């Protein structure tokens, strides 16, 4: 028997798979026989970590399995190659971002190969190459033509460390999602995509995504945050403040207004007044405060009077206008009518600043005193202090008040969303240049020639404006319309724009006349199975859905959801914490492969727990998988080195068919841990079988076939060892006989009052009534039940009968 030399085996098959083009896209696929398996493509920062290895191995299992089922397979890989890390590396290491990115791509290609994933690198996608980002720019301009792109001066989420604006979705608990710096609010000219135009369709589409995890759909629903309510107009000076409320039934209790510190009317309201300096300074302080803190129910409420009064359009009263930390511009209109008697945050604010509290809804069967209230009353009840709506149930009054507001022109039904338009401009070098030219005479003009390429040899300091703004040859151009002097836009696009359509490009990665070949996309898309982290639920996954719906409206594709099925694996932890170099708990992928082999690593990350849950790294667990493979190696050579007895075992053959059935069903459900467990059980049965016969040989061959998607190297080698000349990965997926998946005869335990009194052999599937009859007929049971009253008989089909008798 040869030694199990995993390093030599892996090197051998890597070369063969590469020469064969294992993952080469077939030329003759059609819609009915294709399968598109896709992993979120790699971000070229550093090297692969163990979480990546786990996720990509899951995708590789599905790809190998579907290919053996006879599907025409598309399983590509590429590189999300723009973004902040390259800029930061340029500053830290004085290296060109393009060079740094190429080095990382080369490192990742090697790691993919060592893990047993022979991607077709001739058709990879690289988002920082002009042949790709020219089409990102082309799509930007198409969105611009459809009025889905605009530029405005607005406060943005500014990361002082990364020196760029972040989208709302990239701010986590007030911190930059990448570097964990506290995010500030900074006014800038910024570009936005009108993702809010698609809010309803993004919500509606979630109901059709039956193959998505419910947690991801909930996250997207909450982020979109649709609220149905009313817009009411409150006159102030010679203008009106528009308020959005979901509780118009409480409008008579609105005793003051609150504007968010970011509200565009604020400066105008206080300009030239004695309140101006204090109000503006307070607003600036609140704008820089952590958003999560401002939104928290527990946070102390802070505010300041603006010196201005508005008119409650229902009561005609003058009510003061304040600004407060707990009102954000991101919600509704950035202005609320404060009803302290019926909203807890308003109640706390009113108590703190001694503002009026007026009850306008009383409980049905009791009475509240606004002067004695300890908290707001937010339930329904009977209207009071509400003019013509008094004595109505508050639910009925809500609709009546909306109709009244509409009849008087002081309000209307409205829908509000938490979702805000996607800020896509970044003040960095390493990104897709925004293809817009600014001309004083003509305005914003699309670039006449694409791609607008990044200039080389740009100094990146990490300070000040976008590095592109300092490159005169890039910035200063002639206007395509009038020929006069003009300036290129110097922002680059958020890298999530690049990844919002890459899955379409993979269908025809070398297409040169448009972003993708529409015929190829019709064949391969939507993606059948997508793998990626749940952390992208309201980033990439939401943006990709938005892009897909826009392209559908442009008649470029015939589907409006990009991913039919989505799986979000748990992360890999060590010592109860996420692996990170700062915590010193990183297990390097290359080191694990060097020590144990790729097959052992793959099996461990798939077997150690349910795929959707976090996996705790365990040195003992990975060593256990290594021992399992060594046992399989010895078992296969035992079959070759010894004469096979020409006998069969019905029990072992039935377990073979049950195992095929279980593994097939488990891979379909992405229950990889239980699939591997079933294979291990079959191998244990071969050991206890204790003879090398036809059934044992069939079992070993089946183990190799079933294990091959999980451990591709050792199974490929052992397939040859046991006498085959072709590839195990080219074999049809194993079939099973349904009749062989059940036991012909099974043993059923018979109990009396919970104590075992007999065991009987019966045909599998025997009915409950027959089992009851057989149990009572048993001589060993009769002596315990004769002359006693049977209270009931409990039956667990194919397992147990418990006769419960009265012992008295």
Coordinates of N, CA and C in Angstrom, one line a residue, residues 73-251:
X73 N -22.6 23.4 -16.8 CA -22.3 24.2 -15.6 C -21.5 25.5 -16.0
X74 N -22.0 26.6 -15.3 CA -21.2 27.8 -15.3 C -20.9 28.1 -13.8
X75 N -19.6 28.1 -13.5 CA -19.1 28.4 -12.2 C -17.8 29.2 -12.3
X76 N -18.0 30.5 -12.5 CA -16.8 31.4 -12.8 C -16.3 32.0 -11.5
X77 N -15.1 32.7 -11.7 CA -14.6 33.5 -10.6 C -13.9 34.7 -11.2
X78 N -13.9 35.8 -10.4 CA -13.3 37.1 -10.9 C -12.9 37.9 -9.7
X79 N -12.7 39.2 -9.9 CA -12.1 40.0 -8.9 C -12.8 41.4 -8.7
X80 N -13.2 41.6 -7.5 CA -13.8 42.9 -7.2 C -12.6 43.8 -6.8
X81 N -12.0 44.4 -7.8 CA -10.6 44.9 -7.7 C -10.4 46.3 -7.4
X82 N -11.5 47.1 -7.4 CA -11.3 48.5 -7.0 C -11.6 48.7 -5.5
X83 N -11.4 49.8 -4.9 CA -11.8 50.1 -3.6 C -10.7 50.6 -2.7
X84 N -11.1 51.0 -1.5 CA -10.2 51.7 -0.5 C -8.9 50.9 -0.1
X85 N -9.0 49.6 0.1 CA -7.7 49.0 0.5 C -6.5 49.2 -0.3
X86 N -6.7 49.3 -1.7 CA -5.6 49.6 -2.6 C -5.1 51.0 -2.4
X87 N -6.0 52.0 -2.2 CA -5.5 53.3 -1.9 C -4.8 53.4 -0.6
X88 N -5.3 52.7 0.4 CA -4.6 52.7 1.7 C -3.3 52.0 1.7
X89 N -3.2 50.9 0.9 CA -1.9 50.3 0.7 C -0.9 51.2 0.0
X90 N -1.4 51.9 -1.0 CA -0.5 52.8 -1.7 C 0.1 53.9 -0.7
X91 N -0.7 54.3 0.2 CA -0.2 55.3 1.2 C 0.8 54.7 2.2
X92 N 0.4 53.5 2.7 CA 1.2 52.8 3.7 C 2.5 52.2 3.2
X93 N 2.4 51.6 2.0 CA 3.6 50.9 1.5 C 4.3 51.5 0.3
X94 N 3.8 52.7 -0.1 CA 4.3 53.4 -1.2 C 4.4 52.4 -2.5
X95 N 3.2 51.8 -2.7 CA 3.1 50.9 -3.9 C 2.0 51.4 -4.8
X96 N 2.1 51.1 -6.0 CA 1.1 51.5 -7.0 C -0.2 50.6 -6.7
X97 N -1.4 51.2 -6.7 CA -2.6 50.3 -6.4 C -2.8 49.2 -7.4
X98 N -2.5 49.5 -8.7 CA -2.6 48.4 -9.7 C -1.7 47.3 -9.4
X99 N -0.4 47.6 -9.1 CA 0.6 46.6 -8.8 C 0.1 45.8 -7.6
X100 N -0.3 46.5 -6.5 CA -0.8 45.8 -5.3 C -1.9 44.9 -5.6
X101 N -2.9 45.3 -6.4 CA -4.0 44.5 -6.8 C -3.6 43.3 -7.5
X102 N -2.7 43.4 -8.5 CA -2.3 42.3 -9.3 C -1.6 41.2 -8.4
X103 N -0.8 41.7 -7.5 CA -0.1 40.8 -6.5 C -1.1 40.0 -5.7
X104 N -2.2 40.6 -5.3 CA -3.2 39.9 -4.5 C -4.0 39.0 -5.3
X105 N -4.3 39.3 -6.6 CA -5.0 38.4 -7.5 C -4.2 37.2 -7.7
X106 N -2.9 37.3 -7.9 CA -2.0 36.2 -8.1 C -2.0 35.3 -6.9
X107 N -2.0 35.9 -5.7 CA -2.0 35.1 -4.5 C -3.3 34.3 -4.3
X108 N -4.4 35.0 -4.6 CA -5.7 34.3 -4.5 C -5.9 33.2 -5.5
X109 N -5.4 33.4 -6.8 CA -5.5 32.3 -7.8 C -4.8 31.1 -7.3
X110 N -3.6 31.3 -6.7 CA -2.9 30.1 -6.2 C -3.7 29.4 -5.0
X111 N -4.3 30.2 -4.2 CA -5.0 29.6 -3.1 C -6.3 28.9 -3.6
X112 N -7.0 29.4 -4.5 CA -8.1 28.7 -5.1 C -7.7 27.4 -5.7
X113 N -6.6 27.4 -6.4 CA -6.1 26.2 -7.0 C -5.7 25.2 -6.0
X114 N -5.0 25.6 -4.9 CA -4.7 24.6 -3.9 C -5.9 24.1 -3.2
X115 N -6.9 24.8 -3.0 CA -8.1 24.3 -2.4 C -8.9 23.4 -3.3
X116 N -8.5 23.2 -4.5 CA -9.2 22.3 -5.4 C -10.3 22.9 -6.2
X117 N -10.1 24.2 -6.6 CA -11.1 24.9 -7.4 C -10.5 25.3 -8.7
X118 N -10.6 24.5 -9.7 CA -9.9 24.8 -11.0 C -10.7 25.8 -11.9
X119 N -10.8 27.0 -11.4 CA -11.6 28.0 -12.2 C -10.9 28.2 -13.6
X120 N -11.7 28.6 -14.6 CA -11.2 28.9 -15.9 C -10.7 30.4 -15.9
X121 N -9.4 30.6 -15.6 CA -8.9 32.0 -15.4 C -8.9 32.7 -16.7
X122 N -9.1 32.0 -17.9 CA -9.1 32.8 -19.1 C -10.3 33.6 -19.3
X123 N -11.3 33.3 -18.5 CA -12.6 34.1 -18.6 C -12.9 34.8 -17.2
X124 N -11.9 35.1 -16.5 CA -12.1 35.8 -15.2 C -12.5 37.3 -15.5
X125 N -13.1 37.9 -14.5 CA -13.5 39.3 -14.6 C -12.7 40.1 -13.6
X126 N -12.2 41.2 -14.1 CA -11.4 42.1 -13.2 C -12.0 43.5 -13.3
X127 N -12.6 44.0 -12.2 CA -13.3 45.2 -12.3 C -12.5 46.4 -12.5
X128 N -11.1 46.3 -12.2 CA -10.3 47.5 -12.4 C -9.6 47.6 -13.8
X129 N -10.0 46.6 -14.7 CA -9.5 46.7 -16.0 C -10.4 47.5 -16.9
X130 N -9.9 48.4 -17.8 CA -10.7 49.2 -18.6 C -11.8 48.5 -19.4
X131 N -11.5 47.3 -19.8 CA -12.5 46.5 -20.6 C -13.7 46.1 -19.8
X132 N -13.6 46.2 -18.5 CA -14.8 46.0 -17.6 C -15.4 47.3 -17.2
X133 N -14.5 48.2 -16.7 CA -15.2 49.4 -16.1 C -15.7 50.4 -17.2
X134 N -15.3 50.2 -18.4 CA -15.9 51.0 -19.5 C -17.4 50.8 -19.5
X135 N -17.8 49.5 -19.2 CA -19.2 49.2 -19.2 C -19.9 49.6 -17.9
X136 N -19.2 49.6 -16.8 CA -19.7 50.2 -15.6 C -20.0 51.7 -15.9
X137 N -19.1 52.4 -16.6 CA -19.4 53.8 -16.9 C -20.5 53.9 -17.9
X138 N -20.6 53.0 -18.9 CA -21.7 53.0 -19.8 C -23.0 52.9 -19.1
X139 N -23.1 52.0 -18.1 CA -24.4 51.8 -17.4 C -24.7 53.0 -16.6
X140 N -23.7 53.7 -16.0 CA -23.9 54.9 -15.2 C -24.5 55.9 -16.1
X141 N -24.0 56.1 -17.4 CA -24.6 57.1 -18.3 C -26.0 56.7 -18.7
X142 N -26.3 55.4 -18.9 CA -27.7 55.0 -19.2 C -28.6 55.3 -18.0
X143 N -28.2 55.1 -16.8 CA -29.0 55.5 -15.7 C -29.1 57.0 -15.6
X144 N -28.1 57.8 -16.0 CA -28.1 59.2 -16.1 C -29.2 59.7 -17.1
X145 N -29.2 59.0 -18.3 CA -30.2 59.3 -19.3 C -31.6 59.1 -18.8
X146 N -31.8 58.1 -17.9 CA -33.2 57.7 -17.4 C -33.5 58.5 -16.2
X147 N -32.7 59.5 -15.9 CA -33.0 60.4 -14.7 C -32.9 59.6 -13.4
X148 N -32.0 58.6 -13.4 CA -31.8 57.8 -12.1 C -30.5 58.2 -11.5
X149 N -29.8 59.2 -12.0 CA -28.6 59.7 -11.4 C -28.7 61.2 -11.2
X150 N -28.3 61.7 -10.1 CA -28.2 63.1 -9.9 C -27.1 63.5 -9.0
X151 N -26.8 64.8 -9.0 CA -25.7 65.3 -8.2 C -26.3 66.5 -7.3
X152 N -26.0 66.4 -6.0 CA -26.4 67.5 -5.2 C -25.5 67.8 -4.0
X153 N -25.6 69.0 -3.5 CA -24.7 69.4 -2.3 C -25.5 68.9 -1.1
X154 N -24.9 68.0 -0.3 CA -25.6 67.5 0.8 C -24.6 67.0 1.8
X155 N -25.1 66.8 3.0 CA -24.2 66.2 4.1 C -24.0 64.7 3.7
X156 N -22.8 64.3 3.9 CA -22.5 62.9 3.6 C -21.8 62.2 4.8
X157 N -21.8 60.9 4.8 CA -21.1 60.2 5.9 C -19.6 60.2 5.6
X158 N -18.9 61.0 6.3 CA -17.5 61.2 6.0 C -16.6 60.4 6.9
X159 N -15.8 59.5 6.4 CA -14.8 58.8 7.2 C -13.5 59.6 7.2
X160 N -13.1 60.1 8.3 CA -11.8 60.9 8.4 C -10.6 60.1 8.1
X161 N -10.7 58.8 8.4 CA -9.5 57.9 8.2 C -9.4 57.5 6.7
X162 N -10.5 57.1 6.1 CA -10.5 56.7 4.7 C -10.6 57.9 3.8
X163 N -10.9 59.1 4.3 CA -11.0 60.3 3.5 C -12.0 60.2 2.3
X164 N -13.1 59.7 2.6 CA -14.1 59.6 1.6 C -15.5 59.5 2.2
X165 N -16.5 59.7 1.4 CA -17.9 59.6 1.8 C -18.3 58.1 1.7
X166 N -19.2 57.7 2.7 CA -19.7 56.4 2.7 C -21.2 56.4 2.5
X167 N -21.7 55.4 1.8 CA -23.2 55.2 1.8 C -23.7 54.9 3.1
X168 N -25.0 55.2 3.4 CA -25.6 54.9 4.7 C -25.4 53.4 5.1
X169 N -25.5 52.5 4.1 CA -25.4 51.1 4.4 C -24.0 50.7 4.8
X170 N -23.0 51.6 4.6 CA -21.6 51.3 5.0 C -21.2 51.9 6.3
X171 N -22.2 52.5 7.0 CA -22.0 53.0 8.4 C -22.6 52.0 9.3
X172 N -21.9 51.4 10.2 CA -22.4 50.5 11.2 C -22.2 51.0 12.6
X173 N -23.3 51.3 13.2 CA -23.3 51.8 14.6 C -22.5 53.1 14.7
X174 N -22.6 53.9 13.6 CA -21.9 55.2 13.7 C -20.4 55.1 13.3
X175 N -19.9 53.9 12.9 CA -18.5 53.7 12.5 C -18.4 53.3 11.1
X176 N -17.2 53.6 10.5 CA -16.9 53.1 9.2 C -16.9 51.6 9.2
X177 N -17.6 51.0 8.3 CA -17.6 49.5 8.3 C -16.3 48.9 8.0
X178 N -15.4 49.6 7.4 CA -14.1 49.1 7.0 C -13.0 49.3 8.1
X179 N -12.9 50.6 8.6 CA -11.8 50.9 9.5 C -12.2 51.2 10.9
X180 N -13.5 51.2 11.1 CA -14.1 51.4 12.5 C -13.9 52.8 13.0
X181 N -13.6 53.8 12.2 CA -13.5 55.2 12.6 C -14.9 55.8 12.8
X182 N -15.0 56.7 13.7 CA -16.2 57.4 13.9 C -16.6 58.3 12.7
X183 N -17.7 58.1 12.1 CA -18.1 58.8 10.9 C -18.7 60.1 11.2
X184 N -18.2 61.1 10.5 CA -18.7 62.5 10.6 C -19.7 62.9 9.5
X185 N -20.4 64.0 9.7 CA -21.2 64.5 8.6 C -20.5 65.7 8.0
X186 N -20.4 65.6 6.7 CA -19.6 66.6 6.0 C -20.4 67.0 4.7
X187 N -20.5 68.3 4.4 CA -21.2 68.8 3.2 C -20.3 68.7 2.0
X188 N -20.8 68.1 0.9 CA -20.1 67.9 -0.3 C -21.0 67.8 -1.5
X189 N -20.5 68.1 -2.7 CA -21.2 67.8 -3.9 C -21.1 66.2 -4.1
X190 N -22.2 65.6 -4.2 CA -22.1 64.1 -4.3 C -23.1 63.6 -5.4
X191 N -22.7 62.4 -5.9 CA -23.6 61.7 -6.9 C -24.4 60.7 -6.2
X192 N -25.7 60.5 -6.7 CA -26.6 59.6 -6.1 C -27.3 58.8 -7.2
X193 N -27.6 57.5 -6.9 CA -28.5 56.7 -7.7 C -29.9 56.8 -7.0
X194 N -31.0 56.9 -7.8 CA -32.3 57.0 -7.3 C -32.9 55.6 -7.0
X195 N -32.3 54.9 -6.1 CA -32.7 53.6 -5.7 C -34.1 53.7 -5.0
X196 N -34.5 54.9 -4.5 CA -35.8 55.1 -3.9 C -36.9 55.0 -4.9
X197 N -36.6 55.2 -6.2 CA -37.7 55.1 -7.2 C -38.1 53.6 -7.3
X198 N -37.3 52.7 -6.8 CA -37.6 51.3 -6.9 C -37.9 50.6 -5.6
X199 N -38.2 51.5 -4.6 CA -38.4 51.0 -3.2 C -39.6 49.9 -3.2
X200 N -40.7 50.3 -3.8 CA -41.8 49.4 -3.8 C -41.5 48.1 -4.5
X201 N -40.9 48.2 -5.6 CA -40.6 47.0 -6.4 C -39.5 46.1 -5.7
X202 N -38.6 46.7 -5.0 CA -37.6 46.0 -4.2 C -38.3 45.2 -3.1
X203 N -39.3 45.9 -2.5 CA -40.1 45.2 -1.4 C -40.9 44.1 -2.0
X204 N -41.6 44.3 -3.1 CA -42.5 43.3 -3.7 C -41.7 42.1 -4.1
X205 N -40.6 42.3 -4.7 CA -39.8 41.2 -5.2 C -39.3 40.3 -4.1
X206 N -39.2 40.8 -2.9 CA -38.8 39.9 -1.8 C -39.8 38.7 -1.6
X207 N -41.0 39.0 -1.8 CA -42.1 38.0 -1.6 C -41.9 36.8 -2.6
X208 N -41.2 37.1 -3.7 CA -41.1 36.0 -4.7 C -39.8 35.2 -4.6
X209 N -38.9 35.7 -3.6 CA -37.6 35.0 -3.5 C -37.7 33.9 -2.4
X210 N -38.3 32.8 -2.9 CA -38.6 31.7 -2.0 C -37.3 31.0 -1.6
X211 N -36.2 31.1 -2.4 CA -35.0 30.5 -2.2 C -34.0 31.3 -1.4
X212 N -34.4 32.4 -0.8 CA -33.6 33.3 0.0 C -33.8 33.0 1.5
X213 N -32.8 33.2 2.3 CA -33.0 33.1 3.8 C -33.9 34.2 4.3
X214 N -34.8 33.8 5.2 CA -35.8 34.8 5.7 C -35.1 35.9 6.4
X215 N -34.0 35.7 7.0 CA -33.3 36.7 7.8 C -32.8 37.8 6.8
X216 N -32.4 37.5 5.6 CA -31.9 38.4 4.6 C -33.1 39.3 4.1
X217 N -34.2 38.6 3.9 CA -35.4 39.3 3.4 C -35.9 40.3 4.5
X218 N -35.8 39.9 5.7 CA -36.2 40.8 6.8 C -35.3 42.0 6.9
X219 N -34.0 41.8 6.8 CA -33.1 42.9 6.8 C -33.3 43.9 5.7
X220 N -33.6 43.4 4.5 CA -33.9 44.3 3.4 C -35.2 45.0 3.6
X221 N -36.3 44.3 4.1 CA -37.5 45.0 4.4 C -37.4 46.1 5.4
X222 N -36.6 45.8 6.4 CA -36.4 46.8 7.5 C -35.6 48.0 7.0
X223 N -34.6 47.7 6.1 CA -33.8 48.8 5.6 C -34.6 49.7 4.7
X224 N -35.5 49.1 3.9 CA -36.3 49.9 3.0 C -37.3 50.7 3.8
X225 N -37.9 50.0 4.9 CA -38.6 50.7 5.9 C -39.9 51.5 5.4
X226 N -40.8 50.8 4.7 CA -42.0 51.4 4.2 C -43.0 51.7 5.3
X227 N -43.4 53.0 5.4 CA -44.4 53.4 6.3 C -45.5 54.2 5.6
X228 N -46.8 53.8 5.9 CA -47.9 54.5 5.3 C -48.5 55.5 6.3
X229 N -48.7 56.7 5.8 CA -49.1 57.7 6.8 C -49.7 58.9 6.0
X230 N -49.4 60.1 6.6 CA -50.0 61.3 6.0 C -48.9 62.4 6.1
X231 N -48.9 63.3 5.0 CA -48.1 64.5 5.0 C -49.0 65.6 5.4
X232 N -48.7 66.4 6.4 CA -49.4 67.6 6.8 C -48.6 68.8 6.7
X233 N -49.2 69.9 6.3 CA -48.5 71.2 6.1 C -48.7 72.2 7.2
X234 N -47.6 72.6 7.9 CA -47.7 73.5 9.0 C -47.1 74.9 8.5
X235 N -47.9 75.9 8.4 CA -47.4 77.2 7.9 C -46.4 77.8 8.9
X236 N -45.3 78.4 8.4 CA -44.3 79.0 9.2 C -43.8 80.2 8.4
X237 N -43.9 81.4 9.0 CA -43.5 82.6 8.3 C -44.3 82.7 7.0
X238 N -43.6 82.8 5.8 CA -44.3 82.8 4.5 C -44.1 81.5 3.8
X239 N -43.8 80.4 4.6 CA -43.5 79.1 3.9 C -44.3 78.1 4.7
X240 N -44.1 76.8 4.3 CA -44.8 75.7 5.1 C -43.7 74.6 5.4
X241 N -43.9 74.0 6.5 CA -43.0 72.9 6.8 C -43.9 71.6 6.6
X242 N -43.3 70.7 5.9 CA -44.0 69.4 5.6 C -43.6 68.4 6.6
X243 N -44.7 67.8 7.2 CA -44.4 66.8 8.3 C -45.0 65.5 7.8
X244 N -44.3 64.4 8.0 CA -44.9 63.1 7.8 C -45.2 62.4 9.1
X245 N -46.4 61.9 9.2 CA -46.8 61.2 10.5 C -47.6 59.9 10.1
X246 N -47.4 58.9 10.9 CA -48.3 57.7 10.8 C -49.5 57.8 11.8
X247 N -49.5 58.9 12.6 CA -50.6 59.1 13.5 C -51.3 60.5 13.4
X248 N -52.0 60.7 12.2 CA -52.7 61.9 12.0 C -53.8 62.1 13.0
X249 N -54.3 61.0 13.7 CA -55.4 61.1 14.6 C -54.9 61.9 15.9
X250 N -53.6 62.1 16.0 CA -53.1 62.9 17.2 C -52.8 64.3 16.9
X251 N -53.2 64.8 15.7 CA -52.7 66.1 15.3 C -53.2 67.3 16.2

